[in-house]
mmCIF file of C-alpha atoms in Angstrom:
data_model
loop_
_atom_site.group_PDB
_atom_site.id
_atom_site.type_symbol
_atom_site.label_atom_id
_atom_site.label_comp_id
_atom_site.label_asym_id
_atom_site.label_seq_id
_atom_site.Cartn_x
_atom_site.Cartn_y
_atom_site.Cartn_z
ATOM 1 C CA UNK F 1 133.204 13.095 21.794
ATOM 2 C CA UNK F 2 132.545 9.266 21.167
ATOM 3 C CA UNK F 3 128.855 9.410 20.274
ATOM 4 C CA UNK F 4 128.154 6.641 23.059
ATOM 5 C CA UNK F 5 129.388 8.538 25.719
ATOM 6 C CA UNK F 6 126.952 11.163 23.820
ATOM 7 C CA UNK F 7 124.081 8.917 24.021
ATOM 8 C CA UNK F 8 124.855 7.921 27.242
ATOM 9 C CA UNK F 9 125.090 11.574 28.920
ATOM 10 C CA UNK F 10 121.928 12.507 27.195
ATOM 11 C CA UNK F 11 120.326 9.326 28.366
ATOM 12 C CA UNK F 12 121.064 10.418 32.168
ATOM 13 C CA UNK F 13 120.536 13.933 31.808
ATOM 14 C CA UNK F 14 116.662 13.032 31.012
ATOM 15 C CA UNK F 15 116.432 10.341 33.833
ATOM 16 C CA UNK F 16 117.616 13.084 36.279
ATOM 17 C CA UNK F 17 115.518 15.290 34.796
ATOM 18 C CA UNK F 18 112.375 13.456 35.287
ATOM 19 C CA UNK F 19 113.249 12.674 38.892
ATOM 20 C CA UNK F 20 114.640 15.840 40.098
ATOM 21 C CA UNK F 21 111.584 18.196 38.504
ATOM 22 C CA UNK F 22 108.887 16.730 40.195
ATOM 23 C CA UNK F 23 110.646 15.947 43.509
ATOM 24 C CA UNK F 24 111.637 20.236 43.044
ATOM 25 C CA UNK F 25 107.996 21.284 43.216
ATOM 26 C CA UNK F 26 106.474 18.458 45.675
ATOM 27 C CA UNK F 27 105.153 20.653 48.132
ATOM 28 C CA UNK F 28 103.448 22.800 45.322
ATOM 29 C CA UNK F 29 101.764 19.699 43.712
ATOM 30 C CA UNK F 30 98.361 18.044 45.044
ATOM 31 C CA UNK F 31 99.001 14.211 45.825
ATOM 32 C CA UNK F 32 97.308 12.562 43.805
ATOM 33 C CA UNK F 33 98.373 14.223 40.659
ATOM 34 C CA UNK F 34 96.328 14.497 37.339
ATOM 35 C CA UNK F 35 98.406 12.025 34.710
ATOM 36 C CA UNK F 36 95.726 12.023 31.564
ATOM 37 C CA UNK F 37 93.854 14.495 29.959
ATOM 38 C CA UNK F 38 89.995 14.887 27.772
ATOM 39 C CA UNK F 39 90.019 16.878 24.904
ATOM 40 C CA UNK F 40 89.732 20.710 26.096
ATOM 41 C CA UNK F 41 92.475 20.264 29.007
ATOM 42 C CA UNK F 42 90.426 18.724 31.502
ATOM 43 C CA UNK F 43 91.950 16.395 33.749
ATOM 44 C CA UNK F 44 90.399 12.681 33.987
ATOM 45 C CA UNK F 45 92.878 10.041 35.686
ATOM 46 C CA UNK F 46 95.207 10.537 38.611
ATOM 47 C CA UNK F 47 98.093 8.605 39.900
ATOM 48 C CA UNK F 48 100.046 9.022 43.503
ATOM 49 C CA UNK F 49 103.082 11.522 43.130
ATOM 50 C CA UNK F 50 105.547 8.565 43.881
ATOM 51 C CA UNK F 51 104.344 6.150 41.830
ATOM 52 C CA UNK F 52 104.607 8.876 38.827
ATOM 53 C CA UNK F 53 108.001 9.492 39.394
ATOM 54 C CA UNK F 54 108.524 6.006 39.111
ATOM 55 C CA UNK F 55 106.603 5.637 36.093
ATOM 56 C CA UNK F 56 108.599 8.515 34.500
ATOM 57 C CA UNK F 57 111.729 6.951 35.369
ATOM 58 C CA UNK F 58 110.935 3.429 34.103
ATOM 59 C CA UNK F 59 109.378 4.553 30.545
ATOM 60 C CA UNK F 60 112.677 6.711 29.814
ATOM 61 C CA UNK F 61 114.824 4.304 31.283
ATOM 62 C CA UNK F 62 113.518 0.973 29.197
ATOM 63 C CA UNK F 63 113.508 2.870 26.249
ATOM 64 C CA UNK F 64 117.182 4.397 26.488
ATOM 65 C CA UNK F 65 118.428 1.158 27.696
ATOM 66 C CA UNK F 66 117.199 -0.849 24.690
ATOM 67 C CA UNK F 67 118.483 1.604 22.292
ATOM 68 C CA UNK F 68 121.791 1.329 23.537
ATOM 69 C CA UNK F 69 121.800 -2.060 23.780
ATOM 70 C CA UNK F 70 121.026 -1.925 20.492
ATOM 71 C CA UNK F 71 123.264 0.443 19.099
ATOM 72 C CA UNK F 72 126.053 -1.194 17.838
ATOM 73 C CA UNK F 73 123.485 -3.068 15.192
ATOM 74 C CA UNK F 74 121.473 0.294 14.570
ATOM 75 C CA UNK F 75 124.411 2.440 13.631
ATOM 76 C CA UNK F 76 125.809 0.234 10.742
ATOM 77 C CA UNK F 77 124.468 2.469 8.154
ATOM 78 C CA UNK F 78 123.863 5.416 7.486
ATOM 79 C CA UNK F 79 120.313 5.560 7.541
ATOM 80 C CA UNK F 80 119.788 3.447 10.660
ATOM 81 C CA UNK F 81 122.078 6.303 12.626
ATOM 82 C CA UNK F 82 119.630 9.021 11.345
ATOM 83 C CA UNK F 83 116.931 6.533 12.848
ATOM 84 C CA UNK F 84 118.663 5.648 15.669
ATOM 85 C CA UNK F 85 120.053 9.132 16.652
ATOM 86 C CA UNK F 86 116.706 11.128 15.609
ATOM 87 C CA UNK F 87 114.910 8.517 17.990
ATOM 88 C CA UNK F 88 116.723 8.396 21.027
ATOM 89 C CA UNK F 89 116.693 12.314 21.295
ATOM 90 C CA UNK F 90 113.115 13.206 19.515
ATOM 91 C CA UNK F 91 112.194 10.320 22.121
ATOM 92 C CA UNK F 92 113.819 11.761 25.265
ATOM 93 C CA UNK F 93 113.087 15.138 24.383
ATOM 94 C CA UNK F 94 108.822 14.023 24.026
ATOM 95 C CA UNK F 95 109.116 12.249 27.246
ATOM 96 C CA UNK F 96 111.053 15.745 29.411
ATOM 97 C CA UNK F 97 108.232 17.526 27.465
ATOM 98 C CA UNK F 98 105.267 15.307 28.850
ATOM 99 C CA UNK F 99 106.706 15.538 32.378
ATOM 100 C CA UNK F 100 107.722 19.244 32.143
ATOM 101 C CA UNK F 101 103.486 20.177 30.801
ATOM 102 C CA UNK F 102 102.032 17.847 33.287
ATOM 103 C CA UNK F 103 104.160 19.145 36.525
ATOM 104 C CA UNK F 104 103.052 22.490 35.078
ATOM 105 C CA UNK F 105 99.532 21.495 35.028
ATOM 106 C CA UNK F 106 99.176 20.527 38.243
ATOM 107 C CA UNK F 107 101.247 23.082 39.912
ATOM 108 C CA UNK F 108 99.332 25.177 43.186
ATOM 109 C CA UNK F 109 96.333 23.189 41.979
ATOM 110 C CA UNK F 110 93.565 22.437 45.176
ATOM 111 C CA UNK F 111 93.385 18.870 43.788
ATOM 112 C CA UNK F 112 93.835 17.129 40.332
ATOM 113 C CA UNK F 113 90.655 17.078 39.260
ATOM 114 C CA UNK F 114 91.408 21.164 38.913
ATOM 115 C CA UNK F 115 94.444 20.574 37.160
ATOM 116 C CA UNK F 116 94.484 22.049 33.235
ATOM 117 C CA UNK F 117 96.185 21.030 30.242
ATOM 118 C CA UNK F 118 96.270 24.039 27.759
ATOM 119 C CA UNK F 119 96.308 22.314 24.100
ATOM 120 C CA UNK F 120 99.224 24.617 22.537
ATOM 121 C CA UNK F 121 101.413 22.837 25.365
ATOM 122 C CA UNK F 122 100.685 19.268 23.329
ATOM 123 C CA UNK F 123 101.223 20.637 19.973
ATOM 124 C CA UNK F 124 104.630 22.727 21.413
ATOM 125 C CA UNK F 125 106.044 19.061 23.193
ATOM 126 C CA UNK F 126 105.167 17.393 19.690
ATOM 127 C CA UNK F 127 106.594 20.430 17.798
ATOM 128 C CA UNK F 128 109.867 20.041 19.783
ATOM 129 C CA UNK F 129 109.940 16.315 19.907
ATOM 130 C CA UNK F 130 109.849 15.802 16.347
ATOM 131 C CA UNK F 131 112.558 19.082 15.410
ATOM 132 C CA UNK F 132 115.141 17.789 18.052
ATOM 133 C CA UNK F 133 114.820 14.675 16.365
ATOM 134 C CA UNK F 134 115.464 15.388 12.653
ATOM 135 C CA UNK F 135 118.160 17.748 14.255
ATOM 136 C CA UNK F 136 120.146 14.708 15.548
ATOM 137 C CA UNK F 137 119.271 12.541 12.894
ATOM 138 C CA UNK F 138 121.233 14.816 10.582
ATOM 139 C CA UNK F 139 123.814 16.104 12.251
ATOM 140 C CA UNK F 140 124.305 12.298 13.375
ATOM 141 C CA UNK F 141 124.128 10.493 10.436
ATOM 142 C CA UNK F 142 127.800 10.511 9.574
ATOM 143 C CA UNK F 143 129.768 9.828 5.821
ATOM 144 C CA UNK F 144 127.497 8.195 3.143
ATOM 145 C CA UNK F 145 127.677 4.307 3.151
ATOM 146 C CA UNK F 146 130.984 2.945 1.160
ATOM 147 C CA UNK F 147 129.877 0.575 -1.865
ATOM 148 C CA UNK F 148 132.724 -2.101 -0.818
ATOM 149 C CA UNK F 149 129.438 -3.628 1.368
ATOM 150 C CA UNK F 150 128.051 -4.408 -1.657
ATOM 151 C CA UNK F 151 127.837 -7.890 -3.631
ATOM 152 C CA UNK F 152 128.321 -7.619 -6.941
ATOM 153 C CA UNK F 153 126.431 -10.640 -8.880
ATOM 154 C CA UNK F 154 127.803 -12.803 -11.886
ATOM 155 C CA UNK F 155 127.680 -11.562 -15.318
ATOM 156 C CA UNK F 156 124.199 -12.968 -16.440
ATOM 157 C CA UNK F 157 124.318 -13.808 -20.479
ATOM 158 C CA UNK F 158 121.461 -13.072 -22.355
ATOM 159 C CA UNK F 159 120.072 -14.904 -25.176
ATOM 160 C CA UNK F 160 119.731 -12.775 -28.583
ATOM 161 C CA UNK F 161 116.048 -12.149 -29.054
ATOM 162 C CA UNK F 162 114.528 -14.016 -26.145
ATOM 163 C CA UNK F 163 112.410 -12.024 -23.348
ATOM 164 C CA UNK F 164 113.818 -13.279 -19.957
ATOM 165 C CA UNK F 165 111.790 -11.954 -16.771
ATOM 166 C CA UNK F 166 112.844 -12.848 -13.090
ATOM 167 C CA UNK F 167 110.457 -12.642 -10.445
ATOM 168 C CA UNK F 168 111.216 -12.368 -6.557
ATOM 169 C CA UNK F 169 108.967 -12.581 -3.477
ATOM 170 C CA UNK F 170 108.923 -12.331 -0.157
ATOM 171 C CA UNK F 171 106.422 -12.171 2.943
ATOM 172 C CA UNK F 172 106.478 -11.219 6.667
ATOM 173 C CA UNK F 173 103.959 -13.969 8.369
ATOM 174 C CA UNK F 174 103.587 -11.455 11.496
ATOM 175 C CA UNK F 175 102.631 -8.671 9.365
ATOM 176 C CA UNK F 176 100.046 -11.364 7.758
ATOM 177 C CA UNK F 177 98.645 -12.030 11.018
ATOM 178 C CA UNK F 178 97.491 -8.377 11.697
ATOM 179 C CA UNK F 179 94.739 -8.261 8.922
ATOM 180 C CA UNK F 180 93.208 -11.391 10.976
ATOM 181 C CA UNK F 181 93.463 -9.599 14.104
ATOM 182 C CA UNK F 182 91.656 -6.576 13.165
ATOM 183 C CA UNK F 183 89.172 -8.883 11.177
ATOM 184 C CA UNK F 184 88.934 -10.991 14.560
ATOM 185 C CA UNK F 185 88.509 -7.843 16.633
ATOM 186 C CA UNK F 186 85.854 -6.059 14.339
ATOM 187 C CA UNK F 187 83.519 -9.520 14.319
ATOM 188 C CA UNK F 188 83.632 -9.376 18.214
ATOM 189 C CA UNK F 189 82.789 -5.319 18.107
ATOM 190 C CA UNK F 190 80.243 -6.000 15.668
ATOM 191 C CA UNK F 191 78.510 -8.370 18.044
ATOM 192 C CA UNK F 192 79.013 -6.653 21.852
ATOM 193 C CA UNK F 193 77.394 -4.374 19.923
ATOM 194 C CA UNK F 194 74.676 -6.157 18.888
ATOM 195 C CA UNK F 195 74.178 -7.488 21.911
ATOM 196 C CA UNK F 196 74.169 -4.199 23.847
ATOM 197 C CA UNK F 197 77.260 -4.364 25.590
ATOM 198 C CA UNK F 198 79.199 -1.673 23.569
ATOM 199 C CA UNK F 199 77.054 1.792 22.269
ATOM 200 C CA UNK F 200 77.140 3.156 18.600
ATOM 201 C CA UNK F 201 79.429 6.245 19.452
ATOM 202 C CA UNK F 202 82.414 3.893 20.663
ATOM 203 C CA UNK F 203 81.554 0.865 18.023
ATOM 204 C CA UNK F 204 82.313 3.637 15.137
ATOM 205 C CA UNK F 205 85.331 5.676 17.065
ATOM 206 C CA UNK F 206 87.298 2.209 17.339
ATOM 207 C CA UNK F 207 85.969 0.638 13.748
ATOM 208 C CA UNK F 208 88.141 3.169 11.239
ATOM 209 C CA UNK F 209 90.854 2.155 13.247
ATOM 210 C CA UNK F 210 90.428 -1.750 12.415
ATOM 211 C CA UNK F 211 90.359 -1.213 9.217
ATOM 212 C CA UNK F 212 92.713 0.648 8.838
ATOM 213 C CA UNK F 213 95.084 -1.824 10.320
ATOM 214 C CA UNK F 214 93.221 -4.337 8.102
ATOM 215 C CA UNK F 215 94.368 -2.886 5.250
ATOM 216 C CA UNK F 216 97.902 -2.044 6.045
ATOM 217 C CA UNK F 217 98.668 -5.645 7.076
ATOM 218 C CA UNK F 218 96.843 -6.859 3.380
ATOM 219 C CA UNK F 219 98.642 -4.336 1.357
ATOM 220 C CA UNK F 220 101.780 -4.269 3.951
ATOM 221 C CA UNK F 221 102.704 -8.000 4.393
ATOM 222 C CA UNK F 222 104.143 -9.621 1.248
ATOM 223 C CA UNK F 223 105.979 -7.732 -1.852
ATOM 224 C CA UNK F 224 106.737 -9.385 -5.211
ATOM 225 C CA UNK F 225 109.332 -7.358 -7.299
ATOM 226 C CA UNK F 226 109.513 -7.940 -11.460
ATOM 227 C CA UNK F 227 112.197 -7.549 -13.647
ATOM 228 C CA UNK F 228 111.773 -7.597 -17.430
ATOM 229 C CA UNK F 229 109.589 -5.597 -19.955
ATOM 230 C CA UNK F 230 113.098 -2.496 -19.496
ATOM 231 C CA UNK F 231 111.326 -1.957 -16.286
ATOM 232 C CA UNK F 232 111.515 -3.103 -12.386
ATOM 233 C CA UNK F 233 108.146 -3.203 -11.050
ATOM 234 C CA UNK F 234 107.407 -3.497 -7.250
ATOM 235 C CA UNK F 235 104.001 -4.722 -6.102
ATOM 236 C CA UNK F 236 102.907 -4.795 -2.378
ATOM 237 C CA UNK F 237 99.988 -7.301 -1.322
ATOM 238 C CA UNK F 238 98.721 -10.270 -2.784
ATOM 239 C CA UNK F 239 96.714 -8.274 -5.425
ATOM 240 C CA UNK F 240 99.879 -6.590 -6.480
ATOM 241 C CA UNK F 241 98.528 -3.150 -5.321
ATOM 242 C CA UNK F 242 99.264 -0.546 -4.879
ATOM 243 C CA UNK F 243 102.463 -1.078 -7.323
ATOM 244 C CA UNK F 244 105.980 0.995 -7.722
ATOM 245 C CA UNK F 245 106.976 0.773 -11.798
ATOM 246 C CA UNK F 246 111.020 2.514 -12.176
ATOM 247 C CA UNK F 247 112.037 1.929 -16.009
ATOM 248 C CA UNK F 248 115.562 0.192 -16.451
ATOM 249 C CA UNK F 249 116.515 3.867 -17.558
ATOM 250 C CA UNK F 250 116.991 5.519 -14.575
ATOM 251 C CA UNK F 251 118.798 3.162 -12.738
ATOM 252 C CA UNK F 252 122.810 2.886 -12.894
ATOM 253 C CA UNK F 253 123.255 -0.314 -11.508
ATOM 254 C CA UNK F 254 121.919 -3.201 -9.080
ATOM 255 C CA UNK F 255 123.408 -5.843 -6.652
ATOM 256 C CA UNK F 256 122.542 -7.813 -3.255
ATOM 257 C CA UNK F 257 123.316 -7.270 -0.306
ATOM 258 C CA UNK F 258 122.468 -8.302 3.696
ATOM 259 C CA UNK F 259 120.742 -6.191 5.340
ATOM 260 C CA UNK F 260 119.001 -6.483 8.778
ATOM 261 C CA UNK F 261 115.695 -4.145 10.125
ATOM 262 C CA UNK F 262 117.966 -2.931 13.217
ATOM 263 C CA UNK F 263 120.148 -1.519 10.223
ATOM 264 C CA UNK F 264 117.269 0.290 8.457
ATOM 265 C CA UNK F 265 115.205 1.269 11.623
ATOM 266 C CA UNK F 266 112.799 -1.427 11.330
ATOM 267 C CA UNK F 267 110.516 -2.873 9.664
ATOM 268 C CA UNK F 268 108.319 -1.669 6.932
ATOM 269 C CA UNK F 269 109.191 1.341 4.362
ATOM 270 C CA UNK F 270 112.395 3.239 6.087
ATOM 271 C CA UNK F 271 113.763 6.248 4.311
ATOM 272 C CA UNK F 272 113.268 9.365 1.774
ATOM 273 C CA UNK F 273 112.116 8.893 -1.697
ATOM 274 C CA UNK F 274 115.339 8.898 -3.531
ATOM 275 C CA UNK F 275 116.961 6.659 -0.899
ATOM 276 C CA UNK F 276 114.771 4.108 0.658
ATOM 277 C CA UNK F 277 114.811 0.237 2.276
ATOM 278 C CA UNK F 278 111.534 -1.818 2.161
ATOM 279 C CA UNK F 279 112.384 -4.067 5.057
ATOM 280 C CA UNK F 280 110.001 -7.265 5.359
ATOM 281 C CA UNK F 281 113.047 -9.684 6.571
ATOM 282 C CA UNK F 282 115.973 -9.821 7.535
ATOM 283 C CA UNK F 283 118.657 -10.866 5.184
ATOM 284 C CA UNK F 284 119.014 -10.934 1.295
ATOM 285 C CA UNK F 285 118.211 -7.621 -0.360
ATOM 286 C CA UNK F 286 118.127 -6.317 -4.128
ATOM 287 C CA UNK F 287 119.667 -2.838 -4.023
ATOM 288 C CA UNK F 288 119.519 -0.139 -7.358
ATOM 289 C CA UNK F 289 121.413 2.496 -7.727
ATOM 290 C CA UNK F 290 119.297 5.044 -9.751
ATOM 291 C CA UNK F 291 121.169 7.764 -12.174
ATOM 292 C CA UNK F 292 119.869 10.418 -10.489
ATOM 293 C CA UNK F 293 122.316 9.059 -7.143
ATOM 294 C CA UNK F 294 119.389 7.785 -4.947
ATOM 295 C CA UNK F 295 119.110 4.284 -3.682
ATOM 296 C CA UNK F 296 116.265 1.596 -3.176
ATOM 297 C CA UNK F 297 117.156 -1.160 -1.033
ATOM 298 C CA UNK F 298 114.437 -4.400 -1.254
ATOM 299 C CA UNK F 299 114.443 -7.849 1.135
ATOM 300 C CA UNK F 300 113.781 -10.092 -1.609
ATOM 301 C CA UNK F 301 114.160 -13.677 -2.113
ATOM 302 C CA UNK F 302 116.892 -14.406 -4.798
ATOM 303 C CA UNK F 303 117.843 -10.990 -5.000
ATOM 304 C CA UNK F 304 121.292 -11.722 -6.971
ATOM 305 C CA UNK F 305 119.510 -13.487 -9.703
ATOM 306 C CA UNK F 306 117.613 -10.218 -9.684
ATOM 307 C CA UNK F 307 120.326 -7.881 -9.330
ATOM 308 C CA UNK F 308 122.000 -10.196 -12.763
ATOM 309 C CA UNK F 309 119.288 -9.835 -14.625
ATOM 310 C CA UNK F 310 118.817 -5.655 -14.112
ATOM 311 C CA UNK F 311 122.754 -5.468 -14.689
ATOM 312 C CA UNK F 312 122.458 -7.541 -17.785
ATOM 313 C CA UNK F 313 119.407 -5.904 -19.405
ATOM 314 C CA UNK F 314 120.778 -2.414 -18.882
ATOM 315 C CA UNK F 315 124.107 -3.369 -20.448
ATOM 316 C CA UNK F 316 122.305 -4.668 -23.587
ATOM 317 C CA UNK F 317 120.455 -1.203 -23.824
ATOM 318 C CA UNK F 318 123.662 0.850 -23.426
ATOM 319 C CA UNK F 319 125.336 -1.396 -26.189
ATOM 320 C CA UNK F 320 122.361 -1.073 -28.299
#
């Protein structure tokens, strides 16, 4: 079957699945209906039967409807279409599992404040989510990429005895603006709660979080990559830490090549170790083939200089 018309049968089989279950057991649900949940099961917002159908229907719907529409782009390679596929069914199947535990909480309940959420149903709709997911993603991932994609860069000539080093960089501006942010936001935290307006218990539940998005956009937003020394060494952040060092040894060869985030499954670090795409920007990337048959795929300015220089420096230690 032509895996569109797969993703587009599975994309209606959940929409009718999130209509038709709840419309099934109407007369056994209270209306309003419980929708969010405190730690230990107990029930604390409600929302009107109708408009959770709709809500069901719209999340699944949007999110379906932009994968397809981005399919075509997502599905170039081979590790997008493990994205891609693993997504759109570890997705669907998390969103029929948060409709199927919530009908089932509220069902013959008096009201929705009496409505319970057992905690072994979260952990089971995660549990299945995230299985059904890598189960597509492989079975869906299709014949390795072909190396004809690939650009191979000119012959770079070295000089006897001189050390030559080649140094690439590149940085996402977005990603730069989230350490601000969470700066921004922990300054204005800091001073509602001086001021009163926000208590101790949720000025130190939301503060880890800020920094932690602090420092994933410091360490997150630029990478440099070196070349020279019989080593490639990749440094992330503007302190060059934390820092990836692969010695010229293990890899087979290098080139450049275009590569897009939709391609990769977005931005960031996509991937296995052994076979990997750091993904700042769209465009230019320096790709290595190690020995071992893993790949490391980098968006890097002036990647074929870079990919020259690897090829060039590995040649002289073979002829050596």
């Amino acid at each position: 079957m032509n895996p569109r018309i797969t993703a587009v049968i599975w994309g209606l089989f959940v929409i009718c699945a999130q209509i038709a279950l709840p419309l099934a057991l109407r007369d056994r649900l209270p209306d309003p209906l419980a929708t969010r949940w405190e730690l230990g099961g107990l029930a604390s917002r409600s929302m009107s039967l109708t408009t959770y159908i709709v809500v069901m229907f719209l999340v699944w719907a949007v999110l379906w409807l932009v994968a397809l529409a981005a399919a075509e782009r997502a599905t170039a390679r081979r590790q997008s279409r493990t994205v891609w596929w693993g997504g759109l069914f570890g997705l669907g199947a998390l969103a029929l599992g948060v409709n199927v535990t919530t009908v089932l909480a509220n069902l013959d309940a008096p009201d929705w404040a009496a409505a319970r959420l057992p905690g072994w149903q979260v952990l089971a709709v995660i549990a299945a989510g995230t299985g059904l997911a890598v189960l597509a993603g492989y079975l869906r991932r299709g014949a390795p990429d072909a190396d004809f994609a690939r650009r191979i860069p000119p012959l770079l000539r070295l000089g006897a005895g001189r050390r030559t080093v080649w140094v690439g960089h590149v940085a996402n501006r977005w990603l730069a603006l989230l350490p601000f942010a969470a700066l921004a936001a922990a300054l204005v935290l800091g001073l509602l709660y001086v001021t009163g307006l926000v208590s101790g218990v949720t000025a130190t539940s939301v503060l880890p979080g800020l920094v932690l998005v602090l420092a994933a956009g410091v360490l997150t937003s630029s990478v440099s990559v070196q070349v020279g020394d019989g080593r490639m060494a990749v440094q992330f952040g503007p302190l060059g830490w934390p820092a990836r060092r692969i010695p010229l040894s293990q890899i087979e060869s290098a080139w450049s090549e275009t590569r897009h985030p939709a391609e990769v499954g977005g931005w960031g670090i996509r991937g296995l170790p052994g076979s990997s795409t750091i993904m700042l920007r769209g465009g230019e990337c320096l790709v290595i083939r190690y020995r071992s048959g893993g790949r490391l795929a980098i968006s890097i300015d002036d990647a074929e200089r870079g990919a020259s220089l690897i090829n060039a420096l590995i040649a002289e230690r073979v002829e050596q």
